[in-house]
Coordinates of C-alpha atoms in Angstrom, one line a residue:
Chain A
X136 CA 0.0 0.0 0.0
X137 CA 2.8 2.4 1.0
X138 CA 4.2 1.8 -2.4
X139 CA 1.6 3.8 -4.3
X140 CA 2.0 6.9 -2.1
X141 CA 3.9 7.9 -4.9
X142 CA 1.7 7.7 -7.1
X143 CA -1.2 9.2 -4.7
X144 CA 1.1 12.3 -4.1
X145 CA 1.5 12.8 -8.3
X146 CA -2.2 12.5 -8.6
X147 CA -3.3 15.1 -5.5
X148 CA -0.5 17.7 -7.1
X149 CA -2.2 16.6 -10.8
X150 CA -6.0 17.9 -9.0
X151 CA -4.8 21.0 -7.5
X152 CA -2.9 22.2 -9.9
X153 CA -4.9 21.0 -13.1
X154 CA -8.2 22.3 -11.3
X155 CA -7.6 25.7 -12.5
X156 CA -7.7 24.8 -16.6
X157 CA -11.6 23.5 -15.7
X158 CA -13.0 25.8 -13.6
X159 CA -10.2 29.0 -13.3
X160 CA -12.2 31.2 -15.2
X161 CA -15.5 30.3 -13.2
X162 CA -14.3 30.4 -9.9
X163 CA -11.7 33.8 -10.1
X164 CA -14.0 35.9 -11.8
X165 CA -16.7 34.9 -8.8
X166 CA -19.4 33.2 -11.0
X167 CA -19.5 30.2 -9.2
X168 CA -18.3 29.9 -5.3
X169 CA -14.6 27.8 -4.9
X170 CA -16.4 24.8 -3.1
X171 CA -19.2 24.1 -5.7
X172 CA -16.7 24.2 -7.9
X173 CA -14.2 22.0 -6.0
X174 CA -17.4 19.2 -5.6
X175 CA -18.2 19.5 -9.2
X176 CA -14.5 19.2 -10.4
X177 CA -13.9 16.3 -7.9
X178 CA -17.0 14.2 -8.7
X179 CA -16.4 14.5 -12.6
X180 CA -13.1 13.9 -12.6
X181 CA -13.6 10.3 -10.5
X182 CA -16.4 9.9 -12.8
X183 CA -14.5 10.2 -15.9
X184 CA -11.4 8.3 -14.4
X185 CA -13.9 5.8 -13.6
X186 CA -15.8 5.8 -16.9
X187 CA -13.0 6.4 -19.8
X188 CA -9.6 5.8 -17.9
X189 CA -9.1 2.3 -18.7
X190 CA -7.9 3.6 -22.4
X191 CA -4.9 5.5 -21.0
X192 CA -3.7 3.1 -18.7
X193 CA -3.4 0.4 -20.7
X194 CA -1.6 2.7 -23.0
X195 CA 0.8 3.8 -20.2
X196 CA 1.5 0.5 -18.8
X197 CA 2.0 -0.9 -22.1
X198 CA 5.4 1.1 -23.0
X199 CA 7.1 -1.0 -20.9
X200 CA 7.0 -3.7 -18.2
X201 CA 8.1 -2.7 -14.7
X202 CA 8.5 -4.2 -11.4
X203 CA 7.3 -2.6 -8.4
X204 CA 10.1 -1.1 -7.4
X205 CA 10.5 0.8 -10.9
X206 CA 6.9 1.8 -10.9
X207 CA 7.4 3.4 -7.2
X208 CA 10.6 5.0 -8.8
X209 CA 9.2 5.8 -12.2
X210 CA 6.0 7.6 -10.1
X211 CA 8.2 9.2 -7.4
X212 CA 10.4 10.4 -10.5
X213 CA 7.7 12.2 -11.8
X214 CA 6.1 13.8 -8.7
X215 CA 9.7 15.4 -8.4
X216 CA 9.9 16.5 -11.6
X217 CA 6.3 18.2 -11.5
X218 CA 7.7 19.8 -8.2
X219 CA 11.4 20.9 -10.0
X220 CA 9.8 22.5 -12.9
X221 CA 6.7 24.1 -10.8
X222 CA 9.7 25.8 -8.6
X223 CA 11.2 27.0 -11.7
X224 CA 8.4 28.4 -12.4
X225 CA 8.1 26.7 -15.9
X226 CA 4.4 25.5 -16.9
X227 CA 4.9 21.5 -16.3
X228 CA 2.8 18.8 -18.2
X229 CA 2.5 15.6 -15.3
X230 CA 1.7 13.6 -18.9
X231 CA 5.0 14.2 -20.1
X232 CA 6.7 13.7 -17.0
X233 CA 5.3 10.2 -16.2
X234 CA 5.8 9.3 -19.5
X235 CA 9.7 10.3 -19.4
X236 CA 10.1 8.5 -16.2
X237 CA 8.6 5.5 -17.6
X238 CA 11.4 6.1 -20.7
X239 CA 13.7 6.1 -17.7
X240 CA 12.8 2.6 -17.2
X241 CA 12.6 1.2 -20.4
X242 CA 16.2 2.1 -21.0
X243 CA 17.5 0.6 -18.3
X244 CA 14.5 -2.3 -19.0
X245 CA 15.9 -2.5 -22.6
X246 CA 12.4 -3.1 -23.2
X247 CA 10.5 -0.1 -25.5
X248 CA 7.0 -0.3 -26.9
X249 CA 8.0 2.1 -29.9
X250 CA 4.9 2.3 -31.9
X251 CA 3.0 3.1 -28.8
X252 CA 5.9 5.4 -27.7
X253 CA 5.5 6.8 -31.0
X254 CA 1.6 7.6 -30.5
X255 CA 2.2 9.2 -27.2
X256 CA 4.8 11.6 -28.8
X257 CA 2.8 12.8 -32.1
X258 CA -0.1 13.5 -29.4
X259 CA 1.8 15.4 -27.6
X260 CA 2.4 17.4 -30.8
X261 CA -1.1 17.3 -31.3
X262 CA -2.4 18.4 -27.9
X263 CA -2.1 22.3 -28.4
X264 CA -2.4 21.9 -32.1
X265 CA -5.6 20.0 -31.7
X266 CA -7.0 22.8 -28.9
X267 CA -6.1 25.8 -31.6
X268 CA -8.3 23.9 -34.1
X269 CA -10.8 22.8 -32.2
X270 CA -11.3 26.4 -30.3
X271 CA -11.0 28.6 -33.4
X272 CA -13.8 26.0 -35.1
X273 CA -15.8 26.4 -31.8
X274 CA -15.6 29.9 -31.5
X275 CA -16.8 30.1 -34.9
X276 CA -19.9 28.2 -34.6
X277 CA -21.1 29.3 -31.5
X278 CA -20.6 32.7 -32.0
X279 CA -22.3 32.8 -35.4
X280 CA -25.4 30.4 -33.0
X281 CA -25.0 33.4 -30.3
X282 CA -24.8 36.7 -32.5
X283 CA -28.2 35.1 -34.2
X284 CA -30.3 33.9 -31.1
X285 CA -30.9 37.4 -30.5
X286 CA -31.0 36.5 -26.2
X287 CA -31.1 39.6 -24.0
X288 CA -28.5 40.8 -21.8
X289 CA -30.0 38.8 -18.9
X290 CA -30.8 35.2 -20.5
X291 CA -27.4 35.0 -21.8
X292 CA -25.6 36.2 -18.6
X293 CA -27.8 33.4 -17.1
X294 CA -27.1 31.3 -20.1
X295 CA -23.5 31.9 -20.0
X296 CA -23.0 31.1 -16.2
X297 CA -24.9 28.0 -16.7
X298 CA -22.8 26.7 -19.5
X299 CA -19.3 27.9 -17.6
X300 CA -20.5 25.7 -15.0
X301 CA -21.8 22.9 -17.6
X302 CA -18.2 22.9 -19.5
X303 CA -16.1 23.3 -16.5
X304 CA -18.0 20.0 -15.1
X305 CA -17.2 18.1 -18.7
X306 CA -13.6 19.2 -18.6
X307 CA -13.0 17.8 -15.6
X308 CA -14.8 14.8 -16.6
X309 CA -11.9 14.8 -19.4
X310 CA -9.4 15.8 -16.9
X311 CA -10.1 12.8 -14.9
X312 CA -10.3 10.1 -17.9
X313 CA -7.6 11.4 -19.2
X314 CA -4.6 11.7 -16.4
X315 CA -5.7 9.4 -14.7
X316 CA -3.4 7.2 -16.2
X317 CA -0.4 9.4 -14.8
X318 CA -1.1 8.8 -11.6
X319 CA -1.3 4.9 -11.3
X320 CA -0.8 3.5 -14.6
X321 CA 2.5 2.3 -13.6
X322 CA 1.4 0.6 -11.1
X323 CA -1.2 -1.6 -13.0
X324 CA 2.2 -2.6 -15.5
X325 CA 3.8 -4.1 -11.8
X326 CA 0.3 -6.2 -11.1
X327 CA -0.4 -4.0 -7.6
X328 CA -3.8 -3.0 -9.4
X329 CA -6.1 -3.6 -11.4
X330 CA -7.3 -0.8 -13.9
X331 CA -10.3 -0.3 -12.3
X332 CA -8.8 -0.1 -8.6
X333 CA -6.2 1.9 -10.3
X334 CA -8.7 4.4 -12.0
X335 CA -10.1 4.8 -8.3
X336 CA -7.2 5.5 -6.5
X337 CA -6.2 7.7 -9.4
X338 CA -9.7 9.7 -9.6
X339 CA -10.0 9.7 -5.7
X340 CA -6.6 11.3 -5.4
X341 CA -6.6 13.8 -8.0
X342 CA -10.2 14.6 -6.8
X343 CA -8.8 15.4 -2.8
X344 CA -5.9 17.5 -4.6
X345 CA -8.7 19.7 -6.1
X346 CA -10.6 19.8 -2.9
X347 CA -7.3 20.6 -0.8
X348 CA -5.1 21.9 -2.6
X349 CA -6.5 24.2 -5.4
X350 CA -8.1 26.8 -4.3
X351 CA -4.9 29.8 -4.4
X352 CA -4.3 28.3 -7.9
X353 CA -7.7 28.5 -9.1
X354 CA -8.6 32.1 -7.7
X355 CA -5.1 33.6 -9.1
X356 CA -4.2 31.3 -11.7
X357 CA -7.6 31.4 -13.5
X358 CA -7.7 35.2 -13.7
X359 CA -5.3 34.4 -16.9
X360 CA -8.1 33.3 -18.8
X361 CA -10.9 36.0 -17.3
X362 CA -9.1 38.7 -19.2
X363 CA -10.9 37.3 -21.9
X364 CA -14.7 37.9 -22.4
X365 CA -16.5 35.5 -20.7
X366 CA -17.6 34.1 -24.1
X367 CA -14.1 33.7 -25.4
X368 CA -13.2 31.7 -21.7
X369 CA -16.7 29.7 -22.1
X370 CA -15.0 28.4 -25.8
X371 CA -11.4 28.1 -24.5
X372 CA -12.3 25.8 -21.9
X373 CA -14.6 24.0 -24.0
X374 CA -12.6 23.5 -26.8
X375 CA -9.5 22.4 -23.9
X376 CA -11.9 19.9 -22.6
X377 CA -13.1 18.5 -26.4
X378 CA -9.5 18.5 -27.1
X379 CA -8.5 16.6 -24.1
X380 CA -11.3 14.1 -24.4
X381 CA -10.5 13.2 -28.0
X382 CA -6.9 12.5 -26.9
X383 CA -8.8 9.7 -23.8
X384 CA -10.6 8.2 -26.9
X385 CA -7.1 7.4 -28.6
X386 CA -5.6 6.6 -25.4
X387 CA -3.2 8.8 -24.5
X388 CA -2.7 11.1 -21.3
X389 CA -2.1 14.6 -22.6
X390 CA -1.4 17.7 -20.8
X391 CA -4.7 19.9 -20.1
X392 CA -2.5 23.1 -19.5
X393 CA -1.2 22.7 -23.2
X394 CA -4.5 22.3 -24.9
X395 CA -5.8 25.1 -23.1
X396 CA -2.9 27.7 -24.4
X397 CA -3.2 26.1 -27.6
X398 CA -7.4 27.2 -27.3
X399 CA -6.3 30.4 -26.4
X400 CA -4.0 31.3 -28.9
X401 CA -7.2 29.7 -31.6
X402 CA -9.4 32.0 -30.0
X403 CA -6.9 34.9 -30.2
X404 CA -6.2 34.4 -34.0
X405 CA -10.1 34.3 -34.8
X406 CA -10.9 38.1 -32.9
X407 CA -7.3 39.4 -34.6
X408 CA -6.0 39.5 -31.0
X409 CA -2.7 38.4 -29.2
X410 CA -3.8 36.4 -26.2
X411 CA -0.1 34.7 -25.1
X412 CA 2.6 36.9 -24.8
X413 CA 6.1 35.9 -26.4
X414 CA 7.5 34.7 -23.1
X415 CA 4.6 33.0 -22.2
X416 CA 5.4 30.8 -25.5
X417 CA 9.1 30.4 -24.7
X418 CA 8.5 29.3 -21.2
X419 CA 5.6 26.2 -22.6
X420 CA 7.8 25.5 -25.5
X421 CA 11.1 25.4 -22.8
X422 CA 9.0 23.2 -20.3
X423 CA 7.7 20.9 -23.1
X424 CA 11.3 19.4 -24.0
X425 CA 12.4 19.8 -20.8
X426 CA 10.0 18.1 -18.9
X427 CA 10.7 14.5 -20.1
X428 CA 14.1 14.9 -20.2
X429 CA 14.0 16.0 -16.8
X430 CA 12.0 13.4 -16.0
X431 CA 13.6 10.4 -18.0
X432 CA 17.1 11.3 -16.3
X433 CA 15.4 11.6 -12.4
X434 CA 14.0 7.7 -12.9
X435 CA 17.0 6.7 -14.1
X436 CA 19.5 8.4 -11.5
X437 CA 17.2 7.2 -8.8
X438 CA 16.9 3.5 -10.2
X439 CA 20.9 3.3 -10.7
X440 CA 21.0 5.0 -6.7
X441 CA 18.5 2.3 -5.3
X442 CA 20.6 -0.4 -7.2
X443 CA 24.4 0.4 -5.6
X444 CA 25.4 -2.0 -3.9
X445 CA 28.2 -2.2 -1.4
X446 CA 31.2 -4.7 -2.2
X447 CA 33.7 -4.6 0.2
X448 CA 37.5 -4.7 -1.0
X449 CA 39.9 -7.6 -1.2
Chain B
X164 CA -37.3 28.1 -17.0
X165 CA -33.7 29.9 -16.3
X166 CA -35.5 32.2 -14.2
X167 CA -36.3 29.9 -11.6
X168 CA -32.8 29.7 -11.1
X169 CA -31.4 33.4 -11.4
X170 CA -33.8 35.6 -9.1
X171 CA -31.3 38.2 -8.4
X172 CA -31.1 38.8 -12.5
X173 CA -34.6 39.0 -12.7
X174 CA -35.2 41.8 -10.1
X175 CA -32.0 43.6 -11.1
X176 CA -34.1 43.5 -14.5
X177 CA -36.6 44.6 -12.4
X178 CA -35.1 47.8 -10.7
X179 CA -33.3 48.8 -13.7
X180 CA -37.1 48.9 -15.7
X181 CA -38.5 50.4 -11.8
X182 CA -35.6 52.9 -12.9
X183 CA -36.0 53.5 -16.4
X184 CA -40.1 54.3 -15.3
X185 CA -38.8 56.7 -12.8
X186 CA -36.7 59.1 -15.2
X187 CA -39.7 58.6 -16.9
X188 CA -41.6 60.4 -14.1
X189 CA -39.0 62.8 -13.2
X190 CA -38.8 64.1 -16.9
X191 CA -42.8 64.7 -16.6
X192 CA -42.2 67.0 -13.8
X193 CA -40.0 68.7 -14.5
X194 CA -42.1 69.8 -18.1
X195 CA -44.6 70.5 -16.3
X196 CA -42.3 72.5 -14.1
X197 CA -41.1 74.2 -16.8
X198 CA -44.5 74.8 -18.7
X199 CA -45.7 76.5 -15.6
X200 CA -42.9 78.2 -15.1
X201 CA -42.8 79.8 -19.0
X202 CA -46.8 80.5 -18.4
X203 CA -46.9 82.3 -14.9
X204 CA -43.9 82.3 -13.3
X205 CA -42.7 80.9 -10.1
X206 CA -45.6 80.0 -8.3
X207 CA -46.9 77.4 -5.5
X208 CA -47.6 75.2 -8.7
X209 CA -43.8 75.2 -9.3
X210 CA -42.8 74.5 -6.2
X211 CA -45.1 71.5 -6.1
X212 CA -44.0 70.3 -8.9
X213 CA -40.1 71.2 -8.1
X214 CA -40.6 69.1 -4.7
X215 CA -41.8 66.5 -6.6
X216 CA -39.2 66.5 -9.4
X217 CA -36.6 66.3 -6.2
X218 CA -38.7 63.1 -4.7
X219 CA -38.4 60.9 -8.1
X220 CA -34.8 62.2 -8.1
X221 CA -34.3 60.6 -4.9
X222 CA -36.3 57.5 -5.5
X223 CA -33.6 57.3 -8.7
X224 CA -30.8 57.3 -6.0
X225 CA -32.8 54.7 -3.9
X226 CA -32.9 52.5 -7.2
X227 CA -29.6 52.5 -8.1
X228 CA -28.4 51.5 -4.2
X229 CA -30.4 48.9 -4.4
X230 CA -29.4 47.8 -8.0
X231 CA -25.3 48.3 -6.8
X232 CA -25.9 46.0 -3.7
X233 CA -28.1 43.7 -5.9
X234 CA -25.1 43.2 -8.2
X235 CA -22.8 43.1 -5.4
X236 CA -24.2 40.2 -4.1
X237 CA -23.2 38.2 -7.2
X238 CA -25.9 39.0 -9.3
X239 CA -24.7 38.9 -13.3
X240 CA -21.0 38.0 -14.9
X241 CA -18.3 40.7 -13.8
X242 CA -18.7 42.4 -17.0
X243 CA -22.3 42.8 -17.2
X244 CA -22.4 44.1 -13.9
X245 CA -19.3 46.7 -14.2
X246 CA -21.2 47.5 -17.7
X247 CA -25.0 47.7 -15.7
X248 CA -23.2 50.0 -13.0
X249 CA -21.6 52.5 -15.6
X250 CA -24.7 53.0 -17.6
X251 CA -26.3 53.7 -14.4
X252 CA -23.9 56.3 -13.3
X253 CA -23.9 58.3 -16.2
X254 CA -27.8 58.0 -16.6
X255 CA -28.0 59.0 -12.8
X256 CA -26.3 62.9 -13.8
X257 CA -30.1 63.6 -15.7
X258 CA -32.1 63.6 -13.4
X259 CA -29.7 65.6 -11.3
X260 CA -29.3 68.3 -14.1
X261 CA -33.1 68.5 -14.5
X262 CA -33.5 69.3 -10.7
X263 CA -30.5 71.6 -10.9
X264 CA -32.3 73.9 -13.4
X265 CA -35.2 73.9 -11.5
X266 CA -33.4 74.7 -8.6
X267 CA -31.5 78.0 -10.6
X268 CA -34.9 79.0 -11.5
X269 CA -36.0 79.2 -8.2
X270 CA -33.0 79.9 -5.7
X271 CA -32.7 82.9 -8.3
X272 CA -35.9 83.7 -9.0
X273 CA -35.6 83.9 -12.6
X274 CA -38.2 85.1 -14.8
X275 CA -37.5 84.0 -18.3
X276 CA -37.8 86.9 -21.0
X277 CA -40.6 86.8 -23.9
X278 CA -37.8 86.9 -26.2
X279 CA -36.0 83.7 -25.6
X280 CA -39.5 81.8 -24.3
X281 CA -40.4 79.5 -27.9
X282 CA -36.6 78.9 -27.8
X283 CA -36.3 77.3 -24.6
X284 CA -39.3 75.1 -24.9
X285 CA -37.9 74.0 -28.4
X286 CA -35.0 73.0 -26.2
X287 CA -36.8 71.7 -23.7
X288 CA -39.2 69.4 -25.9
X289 CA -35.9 68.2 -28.0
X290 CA -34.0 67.7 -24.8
X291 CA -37.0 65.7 -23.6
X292 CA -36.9 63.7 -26.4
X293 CA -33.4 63.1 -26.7
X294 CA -34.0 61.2 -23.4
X295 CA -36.9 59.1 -24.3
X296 CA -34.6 58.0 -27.2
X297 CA -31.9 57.0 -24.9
X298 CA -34.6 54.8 -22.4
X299 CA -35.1 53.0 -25.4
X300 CA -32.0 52.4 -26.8
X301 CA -31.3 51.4 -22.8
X302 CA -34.8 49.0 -23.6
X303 CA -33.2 47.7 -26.8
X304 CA -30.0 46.8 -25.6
X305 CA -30.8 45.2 -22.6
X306 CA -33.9 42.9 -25.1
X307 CA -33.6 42.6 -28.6
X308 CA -29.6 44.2 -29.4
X309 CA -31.1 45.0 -33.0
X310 CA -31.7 49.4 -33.3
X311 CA -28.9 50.3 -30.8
X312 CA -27.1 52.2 -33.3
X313 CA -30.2 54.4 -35.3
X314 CA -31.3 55.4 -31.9
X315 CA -27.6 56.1 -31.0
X316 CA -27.3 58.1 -34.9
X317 CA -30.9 60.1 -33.9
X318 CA -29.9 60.9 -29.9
X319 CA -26.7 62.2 -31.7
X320 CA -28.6 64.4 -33.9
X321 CA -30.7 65.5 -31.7
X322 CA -27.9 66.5 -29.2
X323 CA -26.8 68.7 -31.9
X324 CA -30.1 70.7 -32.6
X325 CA -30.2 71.2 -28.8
X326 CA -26.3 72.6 -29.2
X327 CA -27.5 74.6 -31.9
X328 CA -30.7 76.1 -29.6
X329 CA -28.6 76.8 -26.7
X330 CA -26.0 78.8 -28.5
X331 CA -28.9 80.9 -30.3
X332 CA -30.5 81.3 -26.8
X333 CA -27.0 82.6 -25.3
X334 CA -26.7 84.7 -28.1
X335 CA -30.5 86.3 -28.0
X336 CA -29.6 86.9 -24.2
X337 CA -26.5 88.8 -24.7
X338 CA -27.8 90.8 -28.0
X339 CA -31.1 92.1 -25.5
X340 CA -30.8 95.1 -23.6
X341 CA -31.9 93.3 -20.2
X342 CA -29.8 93.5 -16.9
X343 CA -26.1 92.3 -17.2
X344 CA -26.5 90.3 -14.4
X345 CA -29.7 88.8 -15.4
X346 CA -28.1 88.1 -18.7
X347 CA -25.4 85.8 -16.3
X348 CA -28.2 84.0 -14.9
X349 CA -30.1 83.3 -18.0
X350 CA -26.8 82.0 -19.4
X351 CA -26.0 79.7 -16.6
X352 CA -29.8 78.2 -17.2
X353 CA -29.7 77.8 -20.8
X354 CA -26.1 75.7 -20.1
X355 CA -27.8 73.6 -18.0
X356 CA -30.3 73.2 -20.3
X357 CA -27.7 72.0 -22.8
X358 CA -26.2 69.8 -20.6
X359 CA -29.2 67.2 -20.8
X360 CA -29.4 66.5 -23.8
X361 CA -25.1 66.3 -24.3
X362 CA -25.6 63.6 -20.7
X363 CA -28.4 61.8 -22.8
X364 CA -25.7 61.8 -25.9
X365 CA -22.9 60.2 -23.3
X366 CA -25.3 57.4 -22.0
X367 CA -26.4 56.3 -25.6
X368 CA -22.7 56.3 -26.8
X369 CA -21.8 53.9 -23.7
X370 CA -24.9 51.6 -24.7
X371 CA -23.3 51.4 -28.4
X372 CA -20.0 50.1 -26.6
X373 CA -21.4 47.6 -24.6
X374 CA -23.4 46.2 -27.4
X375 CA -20.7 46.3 -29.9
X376 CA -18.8 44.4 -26.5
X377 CA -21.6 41.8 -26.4
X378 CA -21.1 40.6 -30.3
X379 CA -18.9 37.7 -30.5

C-alpha cells in the first residue's frame, strides 16, 4: 500500500494544480463559489477516471514492463519532476513527466513499446495543435449560433454562467479520464492494481488535490483566462476539454494546460487578438522538452542510486 | 425556466425597468415645471412640482443602491455588472441636471424673458426627447440588441439641434438690452439646459460600446 504513495502524491499535485484549466475562469471571476466548484470538479473527474480511464492506462502501462520497485521510482520520479519544474516556475505537463520517467525505465528495461511510444509523442504534438483547431472552429460556430439567437443581456448572462459551469463540469470529466493514467498507470504494469482499482485510487486522489489543494491556484491562476470575455473563456475551456477528451478516446494522457494555451492562442487568432505573450510561449515550448528529459534522467538516476550496492574490497 | 434559477437577475431586470419608469416620471415634472414656469412664473404650482421632481430624483438614487448592492451580491457576470453599473452612473447625472435647473430657476428667481421663451421650450421638448430615445436604446440593448445604433445616430442628432438652440439662446440673451446680471443668470440656465441632452448623448454612446462588447 505504502508503495503507491507515490503515485497518490503525483495525482493530488495533478488535481490542484490542473483544477484551475476547468473551472479557473468560473471560480476567479466569482461566477460560481470555490467549493461548488471543488465538488463539481472532484466528482467529474472520478467519474470520468472511472468511466473512460481504462484507455490510457493500458496505454501507459504498455510502454514497458516494470516491477514494483521501478513503478514506485518511475512515479516518485515524476512527482519530483512536477515539483522541479513548478519551482522554476516553468508550466509542467505531469503527462510528459510520467511518460519520461517511464522512458527512464525502459532504458534501463531494454524493453520499448515504440509504436506506442510513437503515439504518445505525435499527441503530444497534437495536444495544443488539436486545442487551436478545435477552439477557433468552436468559437466560430457558436458565436455565429449566439450573435443570431438574439438573447437579452440577462438570458445569456444566465445562459453563460450555466454553461461555464456545464463545460467546467465536462472538462474535468476529461481531466479525470484522461490523467488518470499518470497517476497509477505504472502501477497496473507491476500487477499491484487492477485498472479499475487503479482508476479509483487515481480519480480519488486527483479529486482530494482539487478539494485541498487548489483553491490559491484556481482564484489567481484562472484570472489568466478571465481577461478574456467570458464568451471567449466559455470556448477556450470548451474546446480544452473536447481537445483533451478526444486525446482519452485514442488513449493517451495529454497535458490539459497545453491544450488550453493552444485554445487560447485559436481564439486569439479568430478576434485578430494576441492572447499569449512571447515569453509565455518560450516558457511552454522550454517546459515541453524539458520536462521528459528531466524526468527520464530523475527515474534513471534514482533507479541506478537504489541499485548500488556495497562490495567490500579484497 | 432559467428564471427559476437566477432571481437576483430577474429583479436587477426589475429595478433597472422600476428605474428606467422613474426618469420617466421625473422628466414629466419637471415639463410641467417648466410649462408653468414659462406660463406664470414661479408659483406654488412650481414649487409642487419642483418638490416632486426632487422626490423621483431621490427615488432614482434609492434604485440605483439597491441595483449596486443587488449586483454586489453576485448577481450577473463581472462584465455585465461593471457595464450595468456605468450605464447607471452616467444616466444618474439627468435627473440631477433636471433638478438643478429647476433649482437655478427658483434659488434665483428667474423670470424667463418673452424673447427667448419659444426657444427654450424647443429645447426643452428636444431635450426631452433626446432622453426618451436613450430609455429605449437602454430598452433595446438590454432585449432585442437589433436598433442600438439608429437610436444612438438620432440621440446624436438631436444632441446637436439642442447645441444649436442653446447657443442661439445665449446669443439672444446677450444681443437684449436686459440686466447684465440677469443676462449671467439666464446663461448659466440655458447651459444647463444644454447639458441634458449632451448627458443623454454620453449614455447612448456607452450603450453602443457595450453592445458592440456583447457581439462575438
Amino acid at each position: 500500500m505504502w508503495s503507491l504513495l507515490g503515485g497518490v502524491f503525483l495525482g493530488w499535485s495533478l488535481g490542484a494544480n490542473d483544477a484551475a484549466n476547468v473551472f479557473g475562469s468560473a471560480v476567479s471571476s466569482r461566477m460560481i463559489k470555490f467549493w461548488a466548484a471543488a465538488l463539481l470538479a472532484a466528482l467529474f473527474v472520478l467519474l470520468g477516471a472511472l468511466s473512460e480511464g481504462r484507455a490510457g492506462i493500458e496505454t501507459l502501462q504498455g510502454l514497458t514492463s516494470l516491477t514494483l520497485k521501478q513503478a514506485v521510482i518511475s512515479s516518485v520520479a515524476a512527482a519530483l519532476t512536477v515539483t522541479i519544474m513548478t519551482f522554476l516556475k516553468l508550466p509542467v505537463s505531469t503527462s510528459q513527466a510520467v511518460v519520461g520517467a517511464i522512458l527512464g525505465m525502459g532504458f534501463y528495461n531494454r524493453e520499448l513499446d515504440l509504436s506506442g511510444l510513437a503515439k504518445v509523442i505525435i499527441c503530444w504534438f497534437g495536444t495544443p495543435i488539436g486545442g487551436l483547431i478545435i477552439a477557433a472552429l468552436l468559437y466560430k460556430i457558436m458565436a455565429a449560433v449566439y450573435n443570431r439567437a438574439g438573447i437579452d443581456l440577462f438570458a445569456s448572462d444566465m445562459l453563460l454562467r450555466i454553461s461555464l459551469v456545464i463545460v467546467g463540469s465536462y472538462a474535468a470529466y476529461a481531466l479525470g479520464a484522461n490523467n488518470v493514467a499518470n497517476v497509477t498507470a505504472v502501477f497496473v504494469g507491476a500487477g499491484t492494481l487492477t485498472v479499475f482499482s487503479a482508476a479509483l485510487i487515481g480519480g480519488l486522489s486527483i479529486g482530494l488535490g482539487i478539494l485541498t489543494g487548489s483553491r490559491r491556484v484556481m482564484e489567481t491562476v484562472g484570472r489568466r483566462l478571465v481577461r478574456l470575455d467570458p464568451f471567449s473563456a466559455l470556448v477556450v475551456v470548451l474546446a480544452e476539454a473536447v481537445t483533451v477528451h478526444l486525446y482519452t478516446m485514442v488513449g493517451v494522457p495529454v497535458s490539459t494546460s497545453q491544450a488550453l494555451i493552444g485554445a487560447v492562442i485559436g481564439v486569439g487568432l479568430i478576434k485578430g487578438i494576441k492572447t499569449v505573450s512571447r515569453r509565455t510561449l518560450d516558457n511552454i515550448l522550454t517546459g515541453w522538452f524539458l520536462t521528459p528529459v528531466v524526468a527520464c534522467s530523475i527515474a534513471a538516476a534514482l533507479y541506478f542510486a537504489v541499485n548500488l550496492q556495497y562490495v567490500p574490497e579484497g | 425556466m432559467l428564471g427559476l434559477f437566477f432571481k437576483k437577475e430577474r429583479q436587477l431586470e426589475r429595478l433597472i425597468y422600476d428605474y428606467l419608469e422613474n426618469l420617466g416620471s421625473i422628466q414629466s415634472q419637471f415639463v410641467k415645471a417648466m410649462d408653468i414656469c414659462l406660463e406664470e412664473g414661479l408659483c406654488d404650482e412650481f414649487c409642487f412640482l419642483m418638490e416632486q421632481t426632487h422626490k423621483f430624483e431621490s427615488k432614482a438614487d434609492d434604485l440605483r443602491e439597491e441595483i449596486n448592492e443587488l449586483m454586489y451580491s453576485r448577481a450577473l457576470i463581472p462584465e455585465s455588472r461593471e457595464d450595468i453599473m456605468f450605464l447607471l452612473e452616467s444616466m444618474d447625472r439627468i435627473p440631477g441636471s433636471l433638478e438643478l435647473i429647476l433649482n437655478i430657476i427658483n434659488t434665483q428667481k428667474i423670470i424667463i424673458p418673452e424673447f427667448i421663451r419659444l426657444d427654450i421650450r424647443e429645447l426643452i421638448r428636444v431635450s426631452m426627447e433626446t432622453c426618451d430615445l436613450m430609455a429605449r436604446q437602454v430598452d433595446v440593448m438590454l432585449k432585442k440588441r437589433v436598433g442600438v445604433r439608429s437610436l444612438l445616430s438620432n440621440i446624436d442628432q438631436n444632441e446637436s439641434h439642442c447645441d444649436h438652440i442653446e447657443r442661439r439662446i445665449i446669443v439672444k440673451i446677450f444681443e437684449s438690452d436686459i440686466d447684465p446680471f440677469l443676462k449671467l443668470q439666464l446663461k448659466e440656465m440655458a447651459l444647463a439646459m444644454g447639458e441634458i441632452s449632451d448627458e443623454a448623448d454620453r449614455v447612448s454612446k456607452r450603450v453602443n460600446i457595450i453592445n458592440l462588447k456583447r457581439r462575438v
